[in-house]
mmCIF file of C-alpha atoms in Angstrom:
data_model
loop_
_atom_site.group_PDB
_atom_site.id
_atom_site.type_symbol
_atom_site.label_atom_id
_atom_site.label_comp_id
_atom_site.label_asym_id
_atom_site.label_seq_id
_atom_site.Cartn_x
_atom_site.Cartn_y
_atom_site.Cartn_z
ATOM 1 C CA MET A 141 7.970 204.369 78.398
ATOM 2 C CA LYS A 142 6.410 204.806 81.848
ATOM 3 C CA LYS A 143 4.345 201.688 81.343
ATOM 4 C CA PHE A 144 7.448 199.766 80.401
ATOM 5 C CA LEU A 145 9.271 200.875 83.570
ATOM 6 C CA ILE A 146 6.264 199.950 85.714
ATOM 7 C CA TYR A 147 6.117 196.474 84.104
ATOM 8 C CA LEU A 148 9.861 196.049 84.576
ATOM 9 C CA ILE A 149 9.770 196.967 88.288
ATOM 10 C CA GLY A 150 6.801 194.623 88.827
ATOM 11 C CA PHE A 151 8.644 191.816 87.070
ATOM 12 C CA ILE A 152 11.733 192.272 89.307
ATOM 13 C CA LEU A 153 9.595 192.350 92.452
ATOM 14 C CA ILE A 154 7.751 189.138 91.537
ATOM 15 C CA CYS A 155 10.775 187.173 90.334
ATOM 16 C CA PHE A 156 13.550 188.213 92.717
ATOM 17 C CA ILE A 157 12.811 190.416 95.705
ATOM 18 C CA ILE A 158 9.654 188.784 97.150
ATOM 19 C CA PRO A 159 11.037 185.195 96.906
ATOM 20 C CA ALA A 160 14.248 186.356 98.605
ATOM 21 C CA ILE A 161 12.266 187.815 101.521
ATOM 22 C CA PHE A 162 10.279 184.581 102.021
ATOM 23 C CA THR A 163 13.425 182.433 101.722
ATOM 24 C CA LYS A 164 15.152 184.408 104.450
ATOM 25 C CA ARG A 165 12.072 184.131 106.624
ATOM 26 C CA THR A 166 11.938 180.339 106.057
ATOM 27 C CA GLU A 167 15.625 179.939 106.866
ATOM 28 C CA SER A 168 15.117 181.905 110.050
ATOM 29 C CA THR A 169 12.143 179.738 110.991
ATOM 30 C CA SER A 170 14.079 176.532 110.173
ATOM 31 C CA SER A 171 16.984 177.752 112.253
ATOM 32 C CA ASN A 172 14.710 178.405 115.202
ATOM 33 C CA VAL A 173 13.060 175.013 114.787
ATOM 34 C CA GLU A 174 16.486 173.359 114.699
ATOM 35 C CA LYS A 175 17.521 175.231 117.842
ATOM 36 C CA ASP A 176 14.317 174.166 119.552
ATOM 37 C CA LYS A 177 14.919 170.609 118.373
ATOM 38 C CA GLN A 178 18.455 170.659 119.775
ATOM 39 C CA GLN A 179 17.209 172.014 123.081
ATOM 40 C CA ILE A 180 14.568 169.281 123.290
ATOM 41 C CA THR A 181 17.149 166.634 122.374
ATOM 42 C CA GLY A 182 19.537 168.003 125.005
ATOM 43 C CA GLN A 183 16.780 167.948 127.592
ATOM 44 C CA ASN A 184 15.968 164.351 126.608
ATOM 45 C CA GLU A 185 19.639 163.372 127.009
ATOM 46 C CA GLU A 186 19.747 165.092 130.390
ATOM 47 C CA ASN A 187 16.554 163.313 131.389
ATOM 48 C CA LYS A 188 18.080 160.040 130.171
ATOM 49 C CA ASP A 189 21.220 160.655 132.256
ATOM 50 C CA ASP A 190 19.074 161.534 135.238
ATOM 51 C CA LYS A 191 17.197 158.268 134.796
ATOM 52 C CA VAL A 192 20.479 156.314 134.629
ATOM 53 C CA ASP A 193 21.792 158.049 137.751
ATOM 54 C CA LYS A 194 18.465 157.424 139.463
ATOM 55 C CA ASN A 195 18.536 153.755 138.474
ATOM 56 C CA ASN A 196 22.125 153.418 139.725
ATOM 57 C CA ALA A 197 21.113 155.024 143.012
ATOM 58 C CA GLU A 198 18.133 152.703 143.306
ATOM 59 C CA ASN A 199 20.172 149.618 142.387
ATOM 60 C CA GLY A 200 23.020 150.559 144.740
ATOM 61 C CA TYR A 201 26.651 149.895 143.834
ATOM 62 C CA THR A 202 27.657 149.787 140.157
ATOM 63 C CA TYR A 203 30.734 147.808 139.083
ATOM 64 C CA LYS A 204 32.874 149.526 136.444
ATOM 65 C CA LYS A 205 34.410 146.111 135.694
ATOM 66 C CA TYR A 206 34.370 142.625 137.176
ATOM 67 C CA GLY A 207 30.580 142.885 137.571
ATOM 68 C CA THR A 208 30.246 139.761 135.433
ATOM 69 C CA ILE A 209 32.670 136.833 135.556
ATOM 70 C CA THR A 210 33.107 133.516 133.761
ATOM 71 C CA LEU A 211 32.729 130.471 136.017
ATOM 72 C CA LEU A 212 33.990 127.006 135.076
ATOM 73 C CA HIS A 213 32.001 124.082 136.493
ATOM 74 C CA LYS A 214 34.778 121.509 136.823
ATOM 75 C CA LYS A 215 32.641 118.351 136.802
ATOM 76 C CA THR A 216 30.706 119.198 133.631
ATOM 77 C CA GLY A 217 33.173 121.502 131.863
ATOM 78 C CA GLU A 218 30.373 124.059 131.431
ATOM 79 C CA ILE A 219 31.395 127.717 131.377
ATOM 80 C CA GLN A 220 28.838 130.168 132.695
ATOM 81 C CA GLN A 221 28.627 133.963 132.661
ATOM 82 C CA VAL A 222 27.504 135.034 136.135
ATOM 83 C CA ASN A 223 26.930 138.248 138.061
ATOM 84 C CA LEU A 224 29.789 138.628 140.563
ATOM 85 C CA ASP A 225 27.690 139.156 143.674
ATOM 86 C CA GLU A 226 25.183 136.469 142.735
ATOM 87 C CA TYR A 227 28.152 134.119 142.344
ATOM 88 C CA LEU A 228 29.425 135.189 145.771
ATOM 89 C CA CYS A 229 26.104 134.246 147.391
ATOM 90 C CA ASN A 230 26.715 130.713 146.100
ATOM 91 C CA VAL A 231 30.327 130.782 147.311
ATOM 92 C CA VAL A 232 29.636 132.117 150.804
ATOM 93 C CA SER A 233 26.762 129.655 151.265
ATOM 94 C CA ALA A 234 29.193 126.831 150.386
ATOM 95 C CA GLU A 235 32.091 128.123 152.474
ATOM 96 C CA MET A 236 30.537 129.381 155.754
ATOM 97 C CA PRO A 237 27.560 128.234 157.850
ATOM 98 C CA ALA A 238 24.535 130.548 157.683
ATOM 99 C CA SER A 239 24.330 130.288 161.478
ATOM 100 C CA PHE A 240 27.500 132.389 161.819
ATOM 101 C CA GLU A 241 27.265 136.033 162.856
ATOM 102 C CA SER A 242 26.454 138.619 160.163
ATOM 103 C CA SER A 243 29.806 140.411 160.460
ATOM 104 C CA ALA A 244 31.619 137.065 160.017
ATOM 105 C CA LEU A 245 29.553 136.413 156.875
ATOM 106 C CA GLU A 246 30.367 139.929 155.662
ATOM 107 C CA ALA A 247 34.084 139.296 156.258
ATOM 108 C CA GLN A 248 33.775 136.044 154.287
ATOM 109 C CA SER A 249 32.010 137.927 151.475
ATOM 110 C CA ILE A 250 34.808 140.512 151.237
ATOM 111 C CA VAL A 251 37.483 137.804 151.371
ATOM 112 C CA ALA A 252 35.721 135.691 148.712
ATOM 113 C CA ARG A 253 35.291 138.738 146.448
ATOM 114 C CA THR A 254 38.983 139.574 146.898
ATOM 115 C CA TYR A 255 40.015 135.998 146.152
ATOM 116 C CA THR A 256 37.902 136.081 142.976
ATOM 117 C CA ILE A 257 39.450 139.342 141.719
ATOM 118 C CA PHE A 258 42.938 138.018 142.527
ATOM 119 C CA LYS A 259 42.191 134.906 140.448
ATOM 120 C CA ILE A 260 40.962 137.054 137.552
ATOM 121 C CA LEU A 261 44.136 139.155 137.628
ATOM 122 C CA ASN A 262 46.336 136.060 137.996
ATOM 123 C CA LYS A 263 44.537 133.815 135.537
ATOM 124 C CA LYS A 264 44.784 130.077 136.129
ATOM 125 C CA HIS A 265 42.145 128.850 133.659
ATOM 126 C CA ASP A 266 42.471 129.650 129.954
ATOM 127 C CA ASN A 267 38.742 129.742 129.319
ATOM 128 C CA ALA A 268 37.360 131.046 132.642
ATOM 129 C CA ASP A 269 38.073 133.482 135.455
ATOM 130 C CA ILE A 270 37.576 130.956 138.242
ATOM 131 C CA CYS A 271 36.250 127.431 138.859
ATOM 132 C CA ASP A 272 33.911 125.865 141.407
ATOM 133 C CA ASP A 273 36.428 123.297 142.752
ATOM 134 C CA SER A 274 37.564 124.170 146.295
ATOM 135 C CA THR A 275 40.855 122.289 145.806
ATOM 136 C CA CYS A 276 41.683 124.607 142.898
ATOM 137 C CA CYS A 277 39.829 127.883 143.505
ATOM 138 C CA GLN A 278 36.947 128.221 145.971
ATOM 139 C CA ALA A 279 33.832 126.218 146.768
ATOM 140 C CA TRP A 280 30.514 126.954 145.018
ATOM 141 C CA ILE A 281 27.065 125.413 145.383
ATOM 142 C CA SER A 282 23.897 126.114 143.402
ATOM 143 C CA LYS A 283 21.067 127.831 145.229
ATOM 144 C CA GLU A 284 18.812 124.823 144.673
ATOM 145 C CA ASP A 285 21.317 122.378 146.192
ATOM 146 C CA ARG A 286 22.079 124.723 149.073
ATOM 147 C CA LEU A 287 18.407 125.178 149.964
ATOM 148 C CA ALA A 288 17.816 121.425 149.798
ATOM 149 C CA ARG A 289 20.470 120.817 152.482
ATOM 150 C CA TRP A 290 18.918 123.234 154.975
ATOM 151 C CA GLU A 291 15.856 122.609 157.130
ATOM 152 C CA GLU A 292 12.789 123.764 155.210
ATOM 153 C CA SER A 293 11.789 126.247 157.894
ATOM 154 C CA SER A 294 15.097 128.140 157.650
ATOM 155 C CA ARG A 295 15.873 127.903 153.918
ATOM 156 C CA GLU A 296 14.742 131.319 152.769
ATOM 157 C CA SER A 297 15.959 133.175 155.880
ATOM 158 C CA ASN A 298 19.394 131.522 155.629
ATOM 159 C CA TRP A 299 19.730 132.384 151.958
ATOM 160 C CA GLN A 300 18.610 135.961 152.572
ATOM 161 C CA LYS A 301 21.079 136.341 155.468
ATOM 162 C CA ILE A 302 23.977 135.254 153.251
ATOM 163 C CA CYS A 303 22.954 137.432 150.305
ATOM 164 C CA ASN A 304 22.534 140.401 152.661
ATOM 165 C CA ALA A 305 26.137 139.916 153.781
ATOM 166 C CA VAL A 306 27.281 139.926 150.139
ATOM 167 C CA ASN A 307 25.147 142.934 149.186
ATOM 168 C CA ASN A 308 26.132 144.919 152.291
ATOM 169 C CA THR A 309 29.766 144.666 151.174
ATOM 170 C CA LYS A 310 29.307 145.315 147.428
ATOM 171 C CA GLY A 311 32.550 146.316 145.743
ATOM 172 C CA LYS A 312 34.694 145.880 148.861
ATOM 173 C CA ILE A 313 37.993 144.015 148.550
ATOM 174 C CA VAL A 314 41.104 143.561 150.691
ATOM 175 C CA THR A 315 44.241 145.247 149.321
ATOM 176 C CA TYR A 316 47.925 145.391 150.189
ATOM 177 C CA GLU A 317 49.844 148.269 148.578
ATOM 178 C CA ASN A 318 46.716 149.014 146.489
ATOM 179 C CA GLN A 319 46.556 145.515 144.982
ATOM 180 C CA PRO A 320 44.079 142.702 145.784
ATOM 181 C CA ILE A 321 45.593 140.147 148.142
ATOM 182 C CA ASN A 322 45.679 136.378 147.685
ATOM 183 C CA ALA A 323 42.976 136.013 150.326
ATOM 184 C CA PHE A 324 43.462 132.501 151.717
ATOM 185 C CA PHE A 325 41.054 131.306 154.386
ATOM 186 C CA HIS A 326 40.381 128.086 156.291
ATOM 187 C CA SER A 327 37.945 126.568 158.767
ATOM 188 C CA ASN A 328 39.712 126.599 162.152
ATOM 189 C CA SER A 329 43.287 127.589 163.022
ATOM 190 C CA GLY A 330 43.484 125.653 166.300
ATOM 191 C CA GLY A 331 44.393 128.906 168.032
ATOM 192 C CA THR A 332 47.172 130.195 165.745
ATOM 193 C CA THR A 333 47.298 130.767 161.992
ATOM 194 C CA GLU A 334 50.172 129.605 159.771
ATOM 195 C CA ILE A 335 52.433 131.321 157.240
ATOM 196 C CA PRO A 336 52.275 130.066 153.629
ATOM 197 C CA LEU A 337 55.998 129.196 153.565
ATOM 198 C CA ASN A 338 55.363 126.272 155.925
ATOM 199 C CA VAL A 339 52.505 124.936 153.796
ATOM 200 C CA TRP A 340 53.420 125.502 150.163
ATOM 201 C CA GLY A 341 57.016 126.735 150.341
ATOM 202 C CA GLY A 342 58.113 129.768 148.319
ATOM 203 C CA SER A 343 58.591 133.255 149.697
ATOM 204 C CA GLY A 344 54.997 133.738 150.871
ATOM 205 C CA TYR A 345 53.114 137.030 151.155
ATOM 206 C CA PRO A 346 53.882 139.802 153.692
ATOM 207 C CA TYR A 347 50.205 140.146 154.648
ATOM 208 C CA LEU A 348 49.882 136.445 155.583
ATOM 209 C CA GLN A 349 51.529 136.289 158.981
ATOM 210 C CA SER A 350 50.929 133.985 161.949
ATOM 211 C CA VAL A 351 48.388 135.496 164.402
ATOM 212 C CA GLN A 352 46.693 134.287 167.563
ATOM 213 C CA THR A 353 42.972 133.488 167.457
ATOM 214 C CA ALA A 354 40.835 133.265 170.590
ATOM 215 C CA GLY A 355 37.517 131.466 170.993
ATOM 216 C CA GLU A 356 37.941 128.691 168.419
ATOM 217 C CA GLU A 357 37.939 125.852 170.932
ATOM 218 C CA GLY A 358 34.142 126.036 171.199
ATOM 219 C CA TYR A 359 33.644 124.832 167.620
ATOM 220 C CA SER A 360 33.413 121.221 166.445
ATOM 221 C CA GLN A 361 36.234 121.841 163.954
ATOM 222 C CA TYR A 362 38.695 122.556 166.774
ATOM 223 C CA GLN A 363 39.509 118.971 167.781
ATOM 224 C CA SER A 364 39.607 115.626 165.986
ATOM 225 C CA GLU A 365 41.348 112.271 166.238
ATOM 226 C CA VAL A 366 42.580 109.644 163.824
ATOM 227 C CA GLU A 367 43.570 106.243 165.227
ATOM 228 C CA LEU A 368 45.262 103.632 163.033
ATOM 229 C CA SER A 369 46.697 100.153 163.461
ATOM 230 C CA HIS A 370 50.380 99.529 162.779
ATOM 231 C CA ASN A 371 49.433 97.760 159.576
ATOM 232 C CA ASP A 372 47.280 100.734 158.446
ATOM 233 C CA ILE A 373 50.201 103.079 159.100
ATOM 234 C CA LEU A 374 52.516 100.958 156.954
ATOM 235 C CA GLU A 375 50.002 100.546 154.125
ATOM 236 C CA LYS A 376 49.221 104.248 153.913
ATOM 237 C CA ILE A 377 52.880 105.302 153.911
ATOM 238 C CA LYS A 378 53.704 102.623 151.313
ATOM 239 C CA SER A 379 51.495 104.476 148.827
ATOM 240 C CA LYS A 380 54.210 107.158 148.815
ATOM 241 C CA TYR A 381 57.307 105.366 150.115
ATOM 242 C CA ASN A 382 57.436 101.749 148.982
ATOM 243 C CA ASP A 383 60.604 100.979 150.988
ATOM 244 C CA ILE A 384 59.125 102.094 154.338
ATOM 245 C CA ASN A 385 60.382 100.149 157.358
ATOM 246 C CA ILE A 386 59.149 100.949 160.897
ATOM 247 C CA ASP A 387 60.108 99.256 164.182
ATOM 248 C CA PHE A 388 56.955 99.990 166.209
ATOM 249 C CA SER A 389 58.630 98.757 169.407
ATOM 250 C CA ASN A 390 61.080 101.643 169.164
ATOM 251 C CA GLU A 391 59.502 104.984 170.119
ATOM 252 C CA GLU A 392 62.201 106.806 168.153
ATOM 253 C CA ASN A 393 60.809 105.252 164.956
ATOM 254 C CA ILE A 394 57.642 107.360 165.103
ATOM 255 C CA LYS A 395 58.467 110.795 166.425
ATOM 256 C CA ILE A 396 57.795 114.463 165.708
ATOM 257 C CA LEU A 397 61.183 116.026 164.973
ATOM 258 C CA GLU A 398 60.343 119.674 164.378
ATOM 259 C CA TYR A 399 57.539 122.225 164.743
ATOM 260 C CA THR A 400 56.854 125.444 162.844
ATOM 261 C CA GLU A 401 56.738 128.813 164.620
ATOM 262 C CA SER A 402 52.947 128.493 164.934
ATOM 263 C CA GLY A 403 53.196 125.112 166.698
ATOM 264 C CA ARG A 404 52.306 122.932 163.721
ATOM 265 C CA VAL A 405 54.273 119.829 162.819
ATOM 266 C CA LYS A 406 57.077 120.510 160.371
ATOM 267 C CA THR A 407 58.775 117.088 160.206
ATOM 268 C CA VAL A 408 57.897 113.587 161.459
ATOM 269 C CA ARG A 409 60.068 110.468 161.540
ATOM 270 C CA PHE A 410 58.409 107.278 160.357
ATOM 271 C CA GLY A 411 61.068 104.552 160.542
ATOM 272 C CA ASN A 412 63.546 105.077 157.724
ATOM 273 C CA HIS A 413 61.795 108.224 156.357
ATOM 274 C CA ASP A 414 61.483 111.784 157.655
ATOM 275 C CA ILE A 415 58.232 113.189 156.256
ATOM 276 C CA SER A 416 56.916 116.761 156.336
ATOM 277 C CA GLY A 417 53.910 117.622 158.450
ATOM 278 C CA VAL A 418 51.995 118.699 155.325
ATOM 279 C CA GLU A 419 52.601 115.334 153.637
ATOM 280 C CA THR A 420 51.775 113.449 156.853
ATOM 281 C CA ARG A 421 48.454 115.283 156.982
ATOM 282 C CA SER A 422 47.745 114.225 153.384
ATOM 283 C CA ILE A 423 48.774 110.570 153.852
ATOM 284 C CA PHE A 424 46.628 110.030 156.950
ATOM 285 C CA SER A 425 43.765 112.411 156.038
ATOM 286 C CA LEU A 426 44.299 114.596 159.111
ATOM 287 C CA LYS A 427 42.329 117.828 159.392
ATOM 288 C CA SER A 428 45.446 119.949 159.967
ATOM 289 C CA THR A 429 49.196 119.758 160.606
ATOM 290 C CA ASN A 430 48.642 120.839 164.219
ATOM 291 C CA PHE A 431 48.770 117.377 165.783
ATOM 292 C CA GLU A 432 50.410 115.222 168.444
ATOM 293 C CA ILE A 433 51.185 111.465 168.203
ATOM 294 C CA SER A 434 50.537 108.900 170.933
ATOM 295 C CA ARG A 435 50.535 105.061 171.201
ATOM 296 C CA SER A 436 47.843 102.879 172.695
ATOM 297 C CA GLU A 437 47.251 99.099 172.507
ATOM 298 C CA GLY A 438 49.004 98.475 169.225
ATOM 299 C CA LYS A 439 47.623 101.608 167.593
ATOM 300 C CA ILE A 440 48.932 105.047 166.692
ATOM 301 C CA LYS A 441 46.694 108.030 167.516
ATOM 302 C CA PHE A 442 46.898 111.493 165.957
ATOM 303 C CA SER A 443 45.264 114.153 168.160
ATOM 304 C CA VAL A 444 44.551 117.105 165.874
ATOM 305 C CA LYS A 445 43.733 120.762 166.519
ATOM 306 C CA GLY A 446 42.109 122.943 163.879
ATOM 307 C CA TYR A 447 40.849 122.269 160.384
ATOM 308 C CA GLY A 448 42.536 123.352 157.155
ATOM 309 C CA HIS A 449 45.907 124.679 156.049
ATOM 310 C CA GLY A 450 45.775 127.442 158.670
ATOM 311 C CA VAL A 451 46.736 130.296 156.325
ATOM 312 C CA GLY A 452 44.807 133.585 156.322
ATOM 313 C CA MET A 453 41.378 134.042 157.878
ATOM 314 C CA SER A 454 40.022 131.391 160.208
ATOM 315 C CA GLN A 455 36.271 131.172 159.628
ATOM 316 C CA THR A 456 35.449 129.990 163.148
ATOM 317 C CA GLY A 457 37.901 132.588 164.447
ATOM 318 C CA ALA A 458 35.993 135.215 162.467
ATOM 319 C CA ASP A 459 32.720 134.076 164.019
ATOM 320 C CA ALA A 460 34.243 134.077 167.517
ATOM 321 C CA MET A 461 35.417 137.662 166.977
ATOM 322 C CA ALA A 462 31.995 138.640 165.611
ATOM 323 C CA LYS A 463 30.330 137.250 168.738
ATOM 324 C CA GLN A 464 32.532 139.632 170.733
ATOM 325 C CA GLY A 465 31.299 142.593 168.663
ATOM 326 C CA SER A 466 34.026 142.830 166.001
ATOM 327 C CA SER A 467 33.076 144.268 162.606
ATOM 328 C CA SER A 468 33.969 142.667 159.287
ATOM 329 C CA GLU A 469 36.811 145.187 158.951
ATOM 330 C CA ASP A 470 38.133 144.335 162.436
ATOM 331 C CA ILE A 471 38.098 140.649 161.541
ATOM 332 C CA ILE A 472 39.893 141.109 158.221
ATOM 333 C CA LYS A 473 42.580 143.378 159.657
ATOM 334 C CA HIS A 474 43.224 140.846 162.436
ATOM 335 C CA PHE A 475 43.890 137.950 160.073
ATOM 336 C CA TYR A 476 45.653 139.868 157.265
ATOM 337 C CA THR A 477 48.579 142.071 158.280
ATOM 338 C CA GLY A 478 48.959 145.631 156.951
ATOM 339 C CA VAL A 479 45.949 145.526 154.640
ATOM 340 C CA GLU A 480 43.193 147.993 153.756
ATOM 341 C CA ILE A 481 39.622 147.486 152.586
ATOM 342 C CA ASN A 482 39.095 149.385 149.330
ATOM 343 C CA ASP A 483 36.607 149.772 146.510
ATOM 344 C CA VAL A 484 37.267 147.439 143.565
ATOM 345 C CA ASN A 485 36.425 150.334 141.227
ATOM 346 C CA SER A 486 39.549 152.118 142.466
ATOM 347 C CA LEU A 487 41.821 149.467 140.915
#
């Protein structure tokens, strides 16, 4: 009987109790291993995050959106995915001379970035954010073509100067009531900028007001002349008004009738037609609507001030301000009324 009990106890120990002890010990070990594994994984994730943060710090500004845009090349129809700031280097190099002051180039970079974001938010092209046609969106030139047009000795320094202006302003845009503005700009205002109502009609924008600009007269874009024969005048107007009839012996037949508040021509009389200053500029290929008309030896002369539509920032005006020590922010707040410079990531 004793032997039987001893065998029975031994059997229970071998089959049930000892395996249970080892199983518990294994589970405990597995649990600890899993905890260690989780800790290691967590540390790896933290290290990964640290690396990302470090990379972001090393790379500078990080765009939450708009960092990549779709660009339509109008001549070829090609659509290209491009980095925003790389695209802006091409834009600024096409729009403003590299010889301009750094703060003027920085102002142009902020304005061009703002114009791009405005175009994205107010889409004009079905298949792209913006195009490279200056008559539709804003000018763009490839790096290769841009470099080829500069003197060889200054190519790399010019390109670097422009890209520095873009990179120094990463993420900065011009806003009005926390929204990107329609950031129009032009070459030379002739001393005073124009309001959009007098160029394109409509109600305009409150931040695009007429402002005075000093120092522009020293630039080649400030003055120009177009002189045409009586026959040239008639032929050019006939392309729009086939029934045109002008008595050139009568001074009242060619006469400026009205000016805008900024001193630009609003309406001109050409014989039996009164034509807007904007259309007159287009017909005779004048550089702006800020012109006077004079007569000399059977010819009509247009003496023009400024270059461009005159709305928004004057590029030569920006450079003139920069030469006097103005920052990019000073320049922008001079040409755009009631605006702020904000981070595009805050949109």
